[in-house]
Amino acid sequence: MRPAPLTTRQEATINTLTSRIGFEIELLAPAGSDRRALADVLAARSGGRVRRSFHTDSEPSPVPGVGVFRHLSPAFDVVDGAGAPVARLADDITIVSDLAGATTRGHRGWYRVLCDEPRLLRLIERRTDPPRRCPTSWPPSPSCSAPGSS
């Protein structure tokens, strides 16, 4: 043990992390690139792979009487060769809304699911395959039938 800086109390030094830690870094991709491209590079450097997932967030609602919308947006989880987490790259609507000329059009077929009911959003997240495109993403329930069929 040694004295902590600017104090007389003792502090232990830990040389190795024994638990997972997290922090957020906000990055903007260069024109023509995106977070998937960064995820691919990180996966290649760590000998791992990229798994597409959803990131859950909320945003102010423009609808009178509805304070907040919750949404699912594409995220990319990078894992190393052993499957341990390396990074998660997700959309940040607070950055997007600050960009001049930002568009709401989908990129690479990416989509967001917007909802004012958190339970419904959790159900959608659990029943959806994130890598699939929107029209094929939600599998029909065996108990549901197509319109017009009996």
mmCIF file of C-alpha atoms in Angstrom:
data_model
loop_
_atom_site.group_PDB
_atom_site.id
_atom_site.type_symbol
_atom_site.label_atom_id
_atom_site.label_comp_id
_atom_site.label_asym_id
_atom_site.label_seq_id
_atom_site.Cartn_x
_atom_site.Cartn_y
_atom_site.Cartn_z
ATOM 1 C CA MET A 1 0.000 0.000 0.000
ATOM 2 C CA ARG A 2 1.085 3.536 -0.626
ATOM 3 C CA PRO A 3 -0.375 6.947 0.232
ATOM 4 C CA ALA A 4 -3.128 8.129 -2.105
ATOM 5 C CA PRO A 5 -2.182 11.288 -4.037
ATOM 6 C CA LEU A 6 -2.793 14.500 -2.067
ATOM 7 C CA THR A 7 -3.882 12.590 1.054
ATOM 8 C CA THR A 8 -2.346 10.686 3.913
ATOM 9 C CA ARG A 9 -4.698 7.698 3.670
ATOM 10 C CA GLN A 10 -3.442 4.444 2.191
ATOM 11 C CA GLU A 11 -4.749 3.028 -1.105
ATOM 12 C CA ALA A 12 -4.358 -0.374 -2.710
ATOM 13 C CA THR A 13 -3.238 -0.639 -6.314
ATOM 14 C CA ILE A 14 -5.097 -3.101 -8.519
ATOM 15 C CA ASN A 15 -3.063 -4.179 -11.542
ATOM 16 C CA THR A 16 -5.693 -6.431 -13.100
ATOM 17 C CA LEU A 17 -9.401 -5.839 -13.652
ATOM 18 C CA THR A 18 -11.421 -8.652 -12.144
ATOM 19 C CA SER A 19 -14.859 -7.533 -13.296
ATOM 20 C CA ARG A 20 -16.401 -5.999 -16.376
ATOM 21 C CA ILE A 21 -16.467 -2.218 -16.666
ATOM 22 C CA GLY A 22 -18.237 0.005 -19.145
ATOM 23 C CA PHE A 23 -17.962 3.487 -20.523
ATOM 24 C CA GLU A 24 -19.367 5.421 -23.436
ATOM 25 C CA ILE A 25 -17.452 7.100 -26.216
ATOM 26 C CA GLU A 26 -19.404 9.160 -28.715
ATOM 27 C CA LEU A 27 -18.003 8.964 -32.233
ATOM 28 C CA LEU A 28 -19.179 10.211 -35.598
ATOM 29 C CA ALA A 29 -18.374 8.052 -38.591
ATOM 30 C CA PRO A 30 -16.669 9.724 -41.536
ATOM 31 C CA ALA A 31 -18.884 10.425 -44.537
ATOM 32 C CA GLY A 32 -19.603 7.170 -46.344
ATOM 33 C CA SER A 33 -18.986 4.970 -43.307
ATOM 34 C CA ASP A 34 -21.064 3.817 -40.331
ATOM 35 C CA ARG A 35 -20.909 1.957 -37.035
ATOM 36 C CA ARG A 36 -21.140 -1.436 -38.768
ATOM 37 C CA ALA A 37 -17.871 -0.680 -40.614
ATOM 38 C CA LEU A 38 -16.194 0.171 -37.290
ATOM 39 C CA ALA A 39 -17.625 -2.989 -35.705
ATOM 40 C CA ASP A 40 -16.172 -5.076 -38.552
ATOM 41 C CA VAL A 41 -12.708 -3.546 -38.010
ATOM 42 C CA LEU A 42 -12.853 -4.106 -34.232
ATOM 43 C CA ALA A 43 -13.941 -7.719 -34.758
ATOM 44 C CA ALA A 44 -11.132 -8.361 -37.241
ATOM 45 C CA ARG A 45 -8.546 -6.890 -34.867
ATOM 46 C CA SER A 46 -9.778 -8.999 -31.952
ATOM 47 C CA GLY A 47 -10.185 -12.207 -33.965
ATOM 48 C CA GLY A 48 -13.905 -12.115 -33.261
ATOM 49 C CA ARG A 49 -17.181 -11.415 -34.962
ATOM 50 C CA VAL A 50 -20.057 -8.943 -35.065
ATOM 51 C CA ARG A 51 -23.560 -9.776 -33.861
ATOM 52 C CA ARG A 52 -26.392 -7.439 -34.752
ATOM 53 C CA SER A 53 -28.718 -6.610 -31.886
ATOM 54 C CA PHE A 54 -31.065 -3.870 -30.755
ATOM 55 C CA HIS A 55 -30.295 -0.881 -28.585
ATOM 56 C CA THR A 56 -33.181 0.379 -26.436
ATOM 57 C CA ASP A 57 -33.462 4.101 -25.839
ATOM 58 C CA SER A 58 -36.044 6.827 -25.385
ATOM 59 C CA GLU A 59 -36.743 10.205 -26.911
ATOM 60 C CA PRO A 60 -39.159 13.060 -26.305
ATOM 61 C CA SER A 61 -42.508 12.545 -27.997
ATOM 62 C CA PRO A 62 -43.942 15.181 -30.351
ATOM 63 C CA VAL A 63 -47.424 13.706 -29.719
ATOM 64 C CA PRO A 64 -49.542 15.696 -27.229
ATOM 65 C CA GLY A 65 -50.218 13.677 -24.088
ATOM 66 C CA VAL A 66 -47.387 11.193 -24.744
ATOM 67 C CA GLY A 67 -44.272 12.292 -22.882
ATOM 68 C CA VAL A 68 -41.748 9.790 -24.180
ATOM 69 C CA PHE A 69 -41.357 7.359 -27.041
ATOM 70 C CA ARG A 70 -39.140 4.341 -26.574
ATOM 71 C CA HIS A 71 -37.365 2.820 -29.513
ATOM 72 C CA LEU A 72 -35.237 -0.050 -30.714
ATOM 73 C CA SER A 73 -32.445 0.836 -33.109
ATOM 74 C CA PRO A 74 -29.706 -1.296 -34.688
ATOM 75 C CA ALA A 75 -26.666 -2.030 -32.546
ATOM 76 C CA PHE A 76 -23.584 -4.074 -33.314
ATOM 77 C CA ASP A 77 -22.041 -6.207 -30.578
ATOM 78 C CA VAL A 78 -18.393 -7.083 -31.159
ATOM 79 C CA VAL A 79 -17.148 -10.234 -29.433
ATOM 80 C CA ASP A 80 -13.642 -11.683 -29.480
ATOM 81 C CA GLY A 81 -12.698 -15.191 -30.620
ATOM 82 C CA ALA A 82 -13.803 -16.648 -27.283
ATOM 83 C CA GLY A 83 -17.159 -14.838 -27.409
ATOM 84 C CA ALA A 84 -16.262 -12.277 -24.723
ATOM 85 C CA PRO A 85 -17.653 -8.762 -25.274
ATOM 86 C CA VAL A 86 -15.306 -6.209 -26.842
ATOM 87 C CA ALA A 87 -17.628 -3.324 -27.715
ATOM 88 C CA ARG A 88 -21.195 -2.362 -28.534
ATOM 89 C CA LEU A 89 -21.790 0.231 -31.230
ATOM 90 C CA ALA A 90 -25.221 1.825 -31.065
ATOM 91 C CA ASP A 91 -27.128 4.777 -32.456
ATOM 92 C CA ASP A 92 -27.349 7.947 -30.385
ATOM 93 C CA ILE A 93 -30.357 10.020 -31.379
ATOM 94 C CA THR A 94 -29.078 12.997 -29.398
ATOM 95 C CA ILE A 95 -26.118 13.235 -31.772
ATOM 96 C CA VAL A 96 -28.199 12.599 -34.883
ATOM 97 C CA SER A 97 -30.704 15.298 -33.956
ATOM 98 C CA ASP A 98 -27.860 17.824 -33.586
ATOM 99 C CA LEU A 99 -26.410 17.174 -37.058
ATOM 100 C CA ALA A 100 -27.262 19.650 -39.781
ATOM 101 C CA GLY A 101 -29.030 17.955 -42.669
ATOM 102 C CA ALA A 102 -29.620 14.713 -40.740
ATOM 103 C CA THR A 103 -32.055 12.433 -42.496
ATOM 104 C CA THR A 104 -34.587 10.026 -41.075
ATOM 105 C CA ARG A 105 -34.281 7.609 -44.015
ATOM 106 C CA GLY A 106 -33.090 4.081 -43.307
ATOM 107 C CA HIS A 107 -29.455 3.244 -43.985
ATOM 108 C CA ARG A 108 -28.549 -0.182 -45.439
ATOM 109 C CA GLY A 109 -32.103 -1.279 -44.708
ATOM 110 C CA TRP A 110 -31.711 -0.450 -41.009
ATOM 111 C CA TYR A 111 -34.841 0.543 -39.169
ATOM 112 C CA ARG A 112 -36.040 1.781 -35.799
ATOM 113 C CA VAL A 113 -39.077 0.550 -33.915
ATOM 114 C CA LEU A 114 -40.841 3.399 -32.119
ATOM 115 C CA CYS A 115 -43.400 2.763 -29.374
ATOM 116 C CA ASP A 116 -45.034 4.503 -26.428
ATOM 117 C CA GLU A 117 -45.620 1.249 -24.530
ATOM 118 C CA PRO A 118 -42.476 -0.275 -22.932
ATOM 119 C CA ARG A 119 -44.042 -3.741 -22.507
ATOM 120 C CA LEU A 120 -44.911 -3.944 -26.195
ATOM 121 C CA LEU A 121 -41.399 -2.812 -27.131
ATOM 122 C CA ARG A 122 -39.857 -5.531 -24.919
ATOM 123 C CA LEU A 123 -42.112 -8.118 -26.587
ATOM 124 C CA ILE A 124 -41.048 -6.915 -30.044
ATOM 125 C CA GLU A 125 -37.379 -7.016 -29.005
ATOM 126 C CA ARG A 126 -37.703 -10.603 -27.726
ATOM 127 C CA ARG A 127 -39.597 -11.842 -30.799
ATOM 128 C CA THR A 128 -37.529 -10.092 -33.478
ATOM 129 C CA ASP A 129 -34.436 -11.288 -35.298
ATOM 130 C CA PRO A 130 -32.264 -8.115 -35.459
ATOM 131 C CA PRO A 131 -30.190 -9.085 -38.547
ATOM 132 C CA ARG A 132 -33.284 -9.457 -40.737
ATOM 133 C CA ARG A 133 -34.780 -6.643 -42.743
ATOM 134 C CA CYS A 134 -37.963 -5.065 -41.392
ATOM 135 C CA PRO A 135 -40.659 -6.819 -43.498
ATOM 136 C CA THR A 136 -39.340 -10.286 -42.612
ATOM 137 C CA SER A 137 -38.167 -9.488 -39.125
ATOM 138 C CA TRP A 138 -41.265 -10.395 -37.135
ATOM 139 C CA PRO A 139 -42.130 -14.057 -37.578
ATOM 140 C CA PRO A 140 -45.862 -14.792 -37.623
ATOM 141 C CA SER A 141 -47.186 -16.510 -34.561
ATOM 142 C CA PRO A 142 -48.482 -20.084 -35.125
ATOM 143 C CA SER A 143 -51.785 -18.933 -33.608
ATOM 144 C CA CYS A 144 -52.139 -16.101 -36.154
ATOM 145 C CA SER A 145 -53.400 -16.546 -39.683
ATOM 146 C CA ALA A 146 -52.969 -14.344 -42.718
ATOM 147 C CA PRO A 147 -55.772 -11.860 -43.463
ATOM 148 C CA GLY A 148 -58.534 -13.505 -45.475
ATOM 149 C CA SER A 149 -57.583 -17.071 -44.468
ATOM 150 C CA SER A 150 -59.487 -19.265 -42.086
#
